mmCIF file of C-alpha atoms and ligand atoms in Angstrom:
data_model
loop_
_atom_site.group_PDB
_atom_site.id
_atom_site.type_symbol
_atom_site.label_atom_id
_atom_site.label_comp_id
_atom_site.label_asym_id
_atom_site.label_seq_id
_atom_site.Cartn_x
_atom_site.Cartn_y
_atom_site.Cartn_z
ATOM 1 C CA MET A 3 158.729 -144.325 -104.174
ATOM 2 C CA HIS A 4 157.642 -147.597 -106.276
ATOM 3 C CA VAL A 5 160.287 -149.505 -104.552
ATOM 4 C CA VAL A 6 158.871 -148.921 -101.054
ATOM 5 C CA THR A 7 155.416 -149.395 -102.555
ATOM 6 C CA LEU A 8 156.338 -152.479 -104.312
ATOM 7 C CA VAL A 9 158.604 -153.753 -100.757
ATOM 8 C CA LEU A 10 155.104 -152.988 -99.047
ATOM 9 C CA LEU A 11 152.774 -155.053 -101.060
ATOM 10 C CA SER A 12 155.398 -157.643 -101.240
ATOM 11 C CA VAL A 13 155.985 -158.373 -97.394
ATOM 12 C CA LEU A 14 151.787 -157.505 -97.021
ATOM 13 C CA LEU A 15 151.118 -160.292 -99.604
ATOM 14 C CA PHE A 16 153.285 -162.542 -97.960
ATOM 15 C CA HIS A 17 152.208 -162.069 -94.693
ATOM 16 C CA ALA A 18 148.901 -162.943 -95.769
ATOM 17 C CA PHE A 19 149.721 -165.964 -97.837
ATOM 18 C CA GLN A 20 151.591 -167.923 -94.988
ATOM 19 C CA TYR A 21 148.049 -166.525 -92.773
ATOM 20 C CA THR A 22 145.689 -168.786 -95.459
ATOM 21 C CA HIS A 23 148.428 -171.656 -95.526
ATOM 22 C CA GLY A 24 147.701 -172.923 -91.673
ATOM 23 C CA TYR A 25 146.219 -176.085 -91.800
ATOM 24 C CA ASN A 26 143.460 -177.275 -88.892
ATOM 25 C CA ILE A 27 145.284 -180.192 -87.175
ATOM 26 C CA LEU A 28 144.134 -182.406 -84.713
ATOM 27 C CA GLY A 29 146.345 -183.251 -82.090
ATOM 28 C CA ILE A 30 144.930 -186.669 -80.216
ATOM 29 C CA CYS A 31 147.877 -187.554 -76.914
ATOM 30 C CA PRO A 32 145.545 -189.820 -74.851
ATOM 31 C CA SER A 33 149.088 -190.915 -72.311
ATOM 32 C CA ALA A 34 148.338 -190.559 -68.517
ATOM 33 C CA SER A 35 152.240 -190.011 -69.237
ATOM 34 C CA TYR A 36 153.934 -187.005 -68.357
ATOM 35 C CA SER A 37 156.997 -188.184 -70.656
ATOM 36 C CA HIS A 38 154.904 -188.760 -73.768
ATOM 37 C CA GLN A 39 152.915 -185.755 -73.295
ATOM 38 C CA GLN A 40 155.696 -183.828 -73.708
ATOM 39 C CA PRO A 41 157.425 -184.491 -77.268
ATOM 40 C CA PHE A 42 153.669 -185.192 -78.542
ATOM 41 C CA GLN A 43 152.981 -181.193 -77.646
ATOM 42 C CA ALA A 44 156.686 -180.103 -78.850
ATOM 43 C CA LEU A 45 155.323 -181.089 -81.894
ATOM 44 C CA MET A 46 152.175 -179.433 -81.970
ATOM 45 C CA LYS A 47 153.583 -176.125 -80.936
ATOM 46 C CA ALA A 48 156.227 -176.282 -83.513
ATOM 47 C CA LEU A 49 153.273 -176.757 -86.183
ATOM 48 C CA ALA A 50 151.538 -174.323 -83.677
ATOM 49 C CA ALA A 51 154.416 -171.395 -84.206
ATOM 50 C CA ARG A 52 154.568 -172.159 -88.317
ATOM 51 C CA GLY A 53 151.212 -170.648 -88.629
ATOM 52 C CA HIS A 54 148.920 -173.919 -87.704
ATOM 53 C CA ARG A 55 145.985 -173.676 -85.932
ATOM 54 C CA VAL A 56 146.235 -176.821 -83.657
ATOM 55 C CA THR A 57 143.871 -178.279 -81.129
ATOM 56 C CA VAL A 58 145.286 -180.578 -78.939
ATOM 57 C CA ALA A 59 143.708 -183.223 -76.694
ATOM 58 C CA SER A 60 145.975 -183.979 -73.978
ATOM 59 C CA THR A 61 146.068 -185.370 -69.981
ATOM 60 C CA ILE A 62 147.860 -182.715 -69.479
ATOM 61 C CA PRO A 63 147.087 -179.531 -71.032
ATOM 62 C CA LEU A 64 149.854 -177.124 -72.074
ATOM 63 C CA LYS A 65 149.893 -173.751 -69.947
ATOM 64 C CA ASN A 66 149.943 -170.769 -71.635
ATOM 65 C CA PRO A 67 149.314 -172.288 -74.977
ATOM 66 C CA PRO A 68 150.211 -169.775 -78.069
ATOM 67 C CA LEU A 69 147.691 -168.198 -79.570
ATOM 68 C CA ASN A 70 146.754 -170.640 -82.695
ATOM 69 C CA TYR A 71 147.442 -173.762 -79.846
ATOM 70 C CA GLU A 72 144.045 -174.761 -78.552
ATOM 71 C CA ASN A 73 143.647 -176.417 -75.359
ATOM 72 C CA VAL A 74 141.173 -179.729 -75.049
ATOM 73 C CA ASP A 75 141.221 -181.240 -71.044
ATOM 74 C CA LEU A 76 141.410 -185.046 -71.099
ATOM 75 C CA SER A 77 143.020 -184.811 -67.750
ATOM 76 C CA PHE A 78 140.047 -186.682 -66.413
ATOM 77 C CA SER A 79 141.247 -189.649 -67.828
ATOM 78 C CA TYR A 80 144.054 -190.443 -64.886
ATOM 79 C CA ARG A 81 140.389 -191.003 -63.462
ATOM 80 C CA LYS A 82 138.199 -192.624 -65.488
ATOM 81 C CA LYS A 83 138.272 -194.544 -69.039
ATOM 82 C CA ASP A 84 136.028 -193.609 -71.258
ATOM 83 C CA CYS A 85 136.684 -190.617 -73.075
ATOM 84 C CA THR A 86 134.510 -190.110 -75.519
ATOM 85 C CA GLY A 87 132.320 -187.679 -76.215
ATOM 86 C CA LEU A 88 135.040 -184.962 -77.505
ATOM 87 C CA ARG A 89 133.201 -184.471 -81.038
ATOM 88 C CA GLY A 90 133.053 -180.332 -81.757
ATOM 89 C CA ASN A 91 131.747 -178.686 -85.294
ATOM 90 C CA LYS A 92 135.311 -178.065 -86.390
ATOM 91 C CA THR A 93 136.773 -179.346 -89.434
ATOM 92 C CA PHE A 94 140.430 -180.493 -89.728
ATOM 93 C CA ASP A 95 142.815 -181.144 -92.601
ATOM 94 C CA ALA A 96 144.830 -183.700 -90.265
ATOM 95 C CA ILE A 97 144.365 -185.670 -87.765
ATOM 96 C CA ILE A 98 148.062 -186.535 -85.197
ATOM 97 C CA ILE A 99 147.684 -189.317 -82.948
ATOM 98 C CA GLU A 100 149.385 -190.699 -80.533
ATOM 99 C CA GLN A 101 149.722 -194.441 -81.914
ATOM 100 C CA LEU A 102 149.789 -196.211 -78.506
ATOM 101 C CA TRP A 103 146.478 -198.336 -76.907
ATOM 102 C CA PHE A 104 144.126 -195.392 -78.114
ATOM 103 C CA GLN A 105 142.142 -196.807 -81.121
ATOM 104 C CA CYS A 106 138.936 -196.052 -79.512
ATOM 105 C CA TYR A 107 139.569 -192.457 -81.028
ATOM 106 C CA TYR A 108 139.354 -193.112 -84.173
ATOM 107 C CA ALA A 109 135.666 -192.913 -83.888
ATOM 108 C CA LEU A 110 136.686 -188.756 -83.959
ATOM 109 C CA VAL A 111 138.382 -189.955 -87.549
ATOM 110 C CA LYS A 112 135.007 -190.747 -88.963
ATOM 111 C CA HIS A 113 132.944 -187.683 -86.694
ATOM 112 C CA TYR A 114 135.907 -185.653 -88.252
ATOM 113 C CA ASN A 115 135.107 -187.074 -91.977
ATOM 114 C CA PHE A 116 138.391 -188.698 -92.303
ATOM 115 C CA PRO A 117 141.152 -186.393 -92.445
ATOM 116 C CA VAL A 118 144.718 -187.103 -93.303
ATOM 117 C CA LEU A 119 145.812 -189.661 -90.328
ATOM 118 C CA MET A 120 149.307 -189.317 -89.011
ATOM 119 C CA GLY A 121 150.565 -191.184 -86.243
ATOM 120 C CA PHE A 122 153.066 -190.081 -83.318
ATOM 121 C CA LEU A 123 154.932 -192.371 -81.250
ATOM 122 C CA SER A 124 157.164 -191.465 -78.463
ATOM 123 C CA VAL A 125 158.251 -195.117 -77.516
ATOM 124 C CA GLY A 126 160.407 -196.244 -80.667
ATOM 125 C CA ASN A 127 158.574 -198.593 -83.009
ATOM 126 C CA LEU A 128 156.126 -201.589 -81.799
ATOM 127 C CA PRO A 129 155.588 -204.087 -84.598
ATOM 128 C CA TYR A 130 151.344 -202.882 -84.645
ATOM 129 C CA VAL A 131 152.490 -199.654 -85.650
ATOM 130 C CA MET A 132 155.252 -200.504 -88.421
ATOM 131 C CA ASP A 133 152.070 -202.691 -89.609
ATOM 132 C CA SER A 134 149.544 -199.624 -89.899
ATOM 133 C CA VAL A 135 152.206 -198.521 -92.805
ATOM 134 C CA GLY A 136 152.743 -201.685 -93.881
ATOM 135 C CA ASN A 137 156.501 -201.289 -92.869
ATOM 136 C CA PRO A 138 158.929 -204.268 -93.090
ATOM 137 C CA ASP A 139 159.716 -205.644 -89.057
ATOM 138 C CA ASP A 140 161.187 -209.023 -89.342
ATOM 139 C CA PRO A 141 161.522 -210.190 -85.550
ATOM 140 C CA ASN A 142 164.524 -212.234 -86.990
ATOM 141 C CA LEU A 143 166.904 -209.388 -87.138
ATOM 142 C CA ASN A 144 164.845 -206.180 -85.020
ATOM 143 C CA PRO A 145 164.449 -207.015 -81.436
ATOM 144 C CA ASP A 146 161.590 -205.626 -80.214
ATOM 145 C CA MET A 147 162.210 -202.942 -77.485
ATOM 146 C CA ALA A 148 161.257 -205.777 -74.765
ATOM 147 C CA TYR A 149 164.353 -207.336 -75.363
ATOM 148 C CA PRO A 150 167.879 -205.973 -74.438
ATOM 149 C CA PHE A 151 169.108 -208.571 -77.769
ATOM 150 C CA THR A 152 171.587 -206.863 -80.395
ATOM 151 C CA ASP A 153 170.718 -207.046 -84.071
ATOM 152 C CA LYS A 154 172.973 -210.519 -84.055
ATOM 153 C CA MET A 155 170.068 -212.771 -82.057
ATOM 154 C CA ALA A 156 171.802 -216.382 -81.297
ATOM 155 C CA ILE A 157 168.895 -218.785 -82.128
ATOM 156 C CA VAL A 158 167.396 -218.511 -78.897
ATOM 157 C CA GLU A 159 166.909 -214.941 -78.628
ATOM 158 C CA ARG A 160 165.385 -214.970 -82.238
ATOM 159 C CA ILE A 161 162.705 -217.767 -81.304
ATOM 160 C CA GLN A 162 162.150 -215.333 -78.012
ATOM 161 C CA ASN A 163 161.694 -212.579 -80.165
ATOM 162 C CA ILE A 164 159.426 -213.929 -83.313
ATOM 163 C CA LEU A 165 157.176 -215.250 -79.860
ATOM 164 C CA TYR A 166 156.782 -212.397 -78.557
ATOM 165 C CA THR A 167 155.999 -210.015 -81.262
ATOM 166 C CA THR A 168 153.762 -212.876 -83.016
ATOM 167 C CA TRP A 169 151.820 -212.663 -79.647
ATOM 168 C CA THR A 170 151.366 -208.860 -79.546
ATOM 169 C CA ARG A 171 150.188 -208.777 -82.991
ATOM 170 C CA LEU A 172 147.738 -211.434 -81.985
ATOM 171 C CA TYR A 173 147.246 -209.172 -78.835
ATOM 172 C CA TYR A 174 146.672 -206.154 -80.727
ATOM 173 C CA ARG A 175 144.568 -207.453 -84.003
ATOM 174 C CA TYR A 176 142.055 -210.277 -81.910
ATOM 175 C CA TRP A 177 141.618 -208.425 -78.432
ATOM 176 C CA HIS A 178 143.210 -205.010 -78.141
ATOM 177 C CA LEU A 179 141.104 -203.669 -81.569
ATOM 178 C CA PRO A 180 137.626 -205.415 -81.253
ATOM 179 C CA ARG A 181 137.363 -203.544 -77.903
ATOM 180 C CA ALA A 182 138.283 -200.189 -79.452
ATOM 181 C CA GLN A 183 135.745 -201.510 -82.309
ATOM 182 C CA ARG A 184 133.283 -201.423 -79.527
ATOM 183 C CA ILE A 185 133.412 -198.532 -77.777
ATOM 184 C CA ALA A 186 134.146 -196.976 -81.187
ATOM 185 C CA ASN A 187 130.392 -198.389 -82.123
ATOM 186 C CA GLU A 188 128.930 -196.538 -78.863
ATOM 187 C CA TRP A 189 129.603 -193.425 -80.258
ATOM 188 C CA THR A 190 129.959 -192.769 -84.385
ATOM 189 C CA PRO A 191 128.268 -196.319 -85.671
ATOM 190 C CA GLY A 192 129.656 -197.776 -88.831
ATOM 191 C CA VAL A 193 133.285 -196.412 -87.773
ATOM 192 C CA SER A 194 135.774 -198.821 -88.678
ATOM 193 C CA VAL A 195 138.940 -198.716 -86.190
ATOM 194 C CA TYR A 196 140.601 -201.990 -88.519
ATOM 195 C CA ASP A 197 140.278 -199.875 -91.466
ATOM 196 C CA ILE A 198 141.260 -196.800 -90.436
ATOM 197 C CA ASP A 199 144.346 -198.607 -88.575
ATOM 198 C CA LYS A 200 145.782 -199.272 -91.889
ATOM 199 C CA ASN A 201 145.441 -195.691 -92.966
ATOM 200 C CA PHE A 202 147.800 -193.795 -91.697
ATOM 201 C CA SER A 203 149.414 -191.713 -93.866
ATOM 202 C CA LEU A 204 152.589 -191.087 -91.670
ATOM 203 C CA VAL A 205 154.023 -192.180 -89.060
ATOM 204 C CA ILE A 206 156.542 -190.451 -86.555
ATOM 205 C CA LEU A 207 158.801 -192.017 -84.533
ATOM 206 C CA GLY A 208 160.252 -190.374 -81.298
ATOM 207 C CA ASN A 209 163.144 -192.522 -82.037
ATOM 208 C CA ASN A 210 166.368 -192.036 -83.216
ATOM 209 C CA HIS A 211 168.718 -195.490 -85.131
ATOM 210 C CA VAL A 212 172.077 -194.250 -82.686
ATOM 211 C CA PHE A 213 169.905 -195.912 -79.581
ATOM 212 C CA GLY A 214 169.515 -199.118 -81.461
ATOM 213 C CA TYR A 215 169.944 -200.871 -84.549
ATOM 214 C CA PRO A 216 169.190 -200.059 -88.186
ATOM 215 C CA LYS A 217 166.445 -201.438 -89.590
ATOM 216 C CA PRO A 218 164.361 -200.835 -93.183
ATOM 217 C CA LEU A 219 162.061 -198.007 -92.736
ATOM 218 C CA LEU A 220 159.670 -196.827 -95.729
ATOM 219 C CA PRO A 221 159.739 -193.091 -96.695
ATOM 220 C CA HIS A 222 156.254 -192.560 -94.675
ATOM 221 C CA VAL A 223 157.917 -193.302 -91.550
ATOM 222 C CA ILE A 224 160.332 -191.305 -90.001
ATOM 223 C CA GLU A 225 162.419 -190.784 -86.676
ATOM 224 C CA VAL A 226 162.808 -187.833 -84.381
ATOM 225 C CA HIS A 227 164.393 -187.470 -81.222
ATOM 226 C CA SER A 228 164.204 -185.183 -78.008
ATOM 227 C CA LEU A 229 161.776 -182.963 -79.520
ATOM 228 C CA GLN A 230 161.041 -181.943 -75.566
ATOM 229 C CA ILE A 231 164.699 -180.459 -75.265
ATOM 230 C CA SER A 232 164.139 -177.164 -75.718
ATOM 231 C CA GLU A 233 167.255 -174.806 -76.332
ATOM 232 C CA LYS A 234 166.962 -172.228 -73.794
ATOM 233 C CA PHE A 235 165.940 -173.910 -70.321
ATOM 234 C CA GLU A 236 164.615 -172.054 -67.087
ATOM 235 C CA PRO A 237 167.918 -171.682 -64.757
ATOM 236 C CA LEU A 238 168.733 -173.834 -62.074
ATOM 237 C CA PRO A 239 167.650 -173.027 -58.479
ATOM 238 C CA GLU A 240 170.005 -171.890 -56.330
ATOM 239 C CA GLU A 241 170.375 -174.407 -54.421
ATOM 240 C CA ILE A 242 170.719 -176.864 -56.678
ATOM 241 C CA ARG A 243 173.724 -174.629 -58.509
ATOM 242 C CA GLU A 244 175.310 -174.437 -55.365
ATOM 243 C CA PHE A 245 175.649 -178.094 -54.926
ATOM 244 C CA LEU A 246 176.665 -179.158 -58.349
ATOM 245 C CA ASP A 247 178.896 -176.445 -58.475
ATOM 246 C CA ASN A 248 180.601 -177.125 -55.044
ATOM 247 C CA ALA A 249 180.400 -181.211 -56.459
ATOM 248 C CA ARG A 250 184.515 -181.449 -56.810
ATOM 249 C CA ASP A 251 184.330 -185.370 -57.776
ATOM 250 C CA GLY A 252 181.424 -184.488 -60.630
ATOM 251 C CA ALA A 253 177.876 -185.555 -59.564
ATOM 252 C CA ILE A 254 175.179 -187.636 -60.174
ATOM 253 C CA TYR A 255 171.453 -187.438 -60.760
ATOM 254 C CA PHE A 256 168.754 -189.650 -59.841
ATOM 255 C CA SER A 257 166.019 -189.956 -61.195
ATOM 256 C CA LEU A 258 162.566 -192.744 -62.505
ATOM 257 C CA GLY A 259 160.800 -190.378 -64.296
ATOM 258 C CA SER A 260 157.422 -189.464 -63.827
ATOM 259 C CA ASN A 261 155.924 -192.761 -63.785
ATOM 260 C CA LEU A 262 157.651 -194.661 -61.193
ATOM 261 C CA GLN A 263 158.592 -192.436 -58.047
ATOM 262 C CA THR A 264 161.332 -193.516 -55.812
ATOM 263 C CA HIS A 265 158.347 -193.420 -52.790
ATOM 264 C CA GLN A 266 157.002 -196.189 -53.908
ATOM 265 C CA LEU A 267 159.861 -198.479 -53.700
ATOM 266 C CA PRO A 268 159.499 -200.998 -50.975
ATOM 267 C CA ALA A 269 161.893 -199.670 -48.155
ATOM 268 C CA GLY A 270 164.388 -202.363 -48.409
ATOM 269 C CA PRO A 271 165.308 -201.336 -52.124
ATOM 270 C CA LEU A 272 165.412 -198.361 -51.627
ATOM 271 C CA THR A 273 167.632 -197.882 -48.750
ATOM 272 C CA ALA A 274 169.397 -200.207 -50.301
ATOM 273 C CA LEU A 275 169.553 -197.525 -53.245
ATOM 274 C CA CYS A 276 171.066 -195.044 -51.093
ATOM 275 C CA ASN A 277 173.074 -196.782 -49.756
ATOM 276 C CA ALA A 278 174.453 -197.402 -52.574
ATOM 277 C CA LEU A 279 174.865 -193.819 -53.809
ATOM 278 C CA GLY A 280 175.781 -192.540 -50.711
ATOM 279 C CA SER A 281 178.682 -194.906 -50.815
ATOM 280 C CA LEU A 282 180.442 -193.227 -53.685
ATOM 281 C CA LYS A 283 182.258 -190.173 -53.936
ATOM 282 C CA GLN A 284 180.450 -187.703 -56.450
ATOM 283 C CA ARG A 285 177.230 -185.542 -55.333
ATOM 284 C CA VAL A 286 174.332 -187.408 -56.151
ATOM 285 C CA LEU A 287 170.693 -185.411 -56.635
ATOM 286 C CA LEU A 288 168.092 -187.382 -56.144
ATOM 287 C CA LYS A 289 164.784 -186.700 -57.344
ATOM 288 C CA HIS A 290 162.846 -188.503 -54.052
ATOM 289 C CA ASP A 291 159.489 -187.124 -52.810
ATOM 290 C CA GLY A 292 159.128 -188.559 -49.460
ATOM 291 C CA TYR A 293 160.180 -189.774 -46.356
ATOM 292 C CA MET A 294 163.527 -191.494 -46.169
ATOM 293 C CA ALA A 295 165.256 -192.945 -42.948
ATOM 294 C CA ILE A 296 169.129 -192.230 -44.004
ATOM 295 C CA HIS A 297 170.713 -189.888 -45.057
ATOM 296 C CA PRO A 298 174.199 -189.681 -46.721
ATOM 297 C CA THR A 299 176.253 -186.222 -46.775
ATOM 298 C CA ASN A 300 176.522 -186.615 -50.402
ATOM 299 C CA VAL A 301 173.388 -187.172 -51.502
ATOM 300 C CA LYS A 302 170.524 -184.414 -52.058
ATOM 301 C CA PHE A 303 166.766 -185.273 -52.145
ATOM 302 C CA VAL A 304 164.540 -182.685 -54.286
ATOM 303 C CA LYS A 305 161.373 -183.397 -54.839
ATOM 304 C CA TRP A 306 161.576 -181.724 -58.550
ATOM 305 C CA ALA A 307 164.584 -180.784 -60.429
ATOM 306 C CA PRO A 308 164.285 -179.115 -63.878
ATOM 307 C CA GLN A 309 165.595 -181.840 -65.519
ATOM 308 C CA GLN A 310 167.060 -180.587 -68.898
ATOM 309 C CA ALA A 311 168.986 -177.392 -66.851
ATOM 310 C CA VAL A 312 170.358 -180.230 -64.669
ATOM 311 C CA LEU A 313 171.865 -182.496 -67.400
ATOM 312 C CA GLY A 314 172.524 -179.223 -69.333
ATOM 313 C CA LYS A 315 174.865 -177.528 -66.758
ATOM 314 C CA THR A 316 178.678 -177.508 -67.253
ATOM 315 C CA ALA A 317 180.767 -177.495 -64.961
HETATM 316 C C1 LIG B 427 127.539 -177.910 -82.667
HETATM 317 O O1 LIG B 427 126.288 -176.933 -83.750
HETATM 318 C C2 LIG B 427 125.606 -177.193 -83.173
HETATM 319 C C3 LIG B 427 124.777 -176.452 -84.334
HETATM 320 O O2 LIG B 427 125.013 -175.789 -84.774
HETATM 321 C C4 LIG B 427 125.709 -176.606 -81.577
HETATM 322 O O3 LIG B 427 124.347 -176.554 -81.008
HETATM 323 C C5 LIG B 427 126.418 -177.627 -80.834
HETATM 324 O O4 LIG B 427 126.162 -176.555 -79.448
HETATM 325 C C6 LIG B 427 127.675 -177.392 -81.066
HETATM 326 N N1 LIG B 427 128.068 -178.123 -80.727
HETATM 327 C C7 LIG B 427 129.481 -177.321 -80.153
HETATM 328 C C8 LIG B 427 130.500 -178.579 -79.232
HETATM 329 O O5 LIG B 427 130.565 -176.461 -80.789
HETATM 330 C C1 LIG B 428 142.038 -193.062 -95.397
HETATM 331 O O1 LIG B 428 142.131 -191.800 -95.698
HETATM 332 C C2 LIG B 428 141.998 -191.187 -96.721
HETATM 333 C C3 LIG B 428 142.471 -189.785 -96.694
HETATM 334 O O2 LIG B 428 144.004 -189.816 -96.558
HETATM 335 C C4 LIG B 428 140.419 -190.832 -96.478
HETATM 336 O O3 LIG B 428 140.373 -190.019 -97.832
HETATM 337 C C5 LIG B 428 139.609 -191.670 -96.419
HETATM 338 O O4 LIG B 428 138.395 -191.822 -96.251
HETATM 339 C C6 LIG B 428 140.158 -192.773 -95.429
HETATM 340 N N1 LIG B 428 139.607 -194.360 -95.216
HETATM 341 C C7 LIG B 428 139.303 -194.861 -94.308
HETATM 342 C C8 LIG B 428 138.562 -196.269 -94.500
HETATM 343 O O5 LIG B 428 139.931 -194.286 -93.130
#
């Protein structure tokens, strides 16, 4: 009997402990881009699953959010740029912000009285993100992601890399930040975007060194990758499954992602692309939403495909 009581008590205590241990975390991800939202939301969902209460400002609010995940809809910023006025009455222990071009949101960091600030970047490392935590980022050694250079740059490449990264740093410091400061001033006077920009406690990079070259990272810059890939994905629609199952010479999946769509390509390149794919012996699943003058027999046009299920399909 005693043992049972003890076990019950510890279970209850453990439960209560877990519950009170959650933090209030505000996530801000203003990119009007699905591919930026997915890893960010995966991070916030994982935090919610660990018992934290998360509030997530996103241009694509999460459908069916878990209990302790609250959406703040930023989808209006697809159409207009004024995305201020999000101030609420909550208190937060931490803010995780997408560390791209959204420094005007630092107004919220001040509004919420400077919680611990963390950055999340789903596109690898950018010079000004490295600068925000004082991480060394030597343009002699680290090729910028804008260039296809390796870590063994020739002198000309090195000069190009130095010029470009210097330019982005100057642009950020003397053009972008002053504009962010002006916007922030309107809503939260007394905020310094310059100070907050240098006050990150942690930077989470959606990156993996296997996709690039070794570079020094400080202990508070961590690389995580492919957060959006889930362990169980939705089943393939019957039609696509059949098409891939019957691909005797293998299959190719072709998609330009979410920001650029194939129907936005000029007719010439689009036809050339279609002809090239049509000349292959493999079957091609092509994400295309719109008119197409030609229709090679080995190509199947789909408006949308469950990408993870397609790529995860085994023969
Ligand atoms: C914040 O609190 C004030 C006063 O308690 C209230 O009037 C206001 O509506 C609240 N704002 C929000 C966004 O909840
Ligand atoms: C920097 O962050 C700490 C908490 O991590 C906070 O106490 C401090 O006020 C912040 N300072 C600025 C200038 O943002």
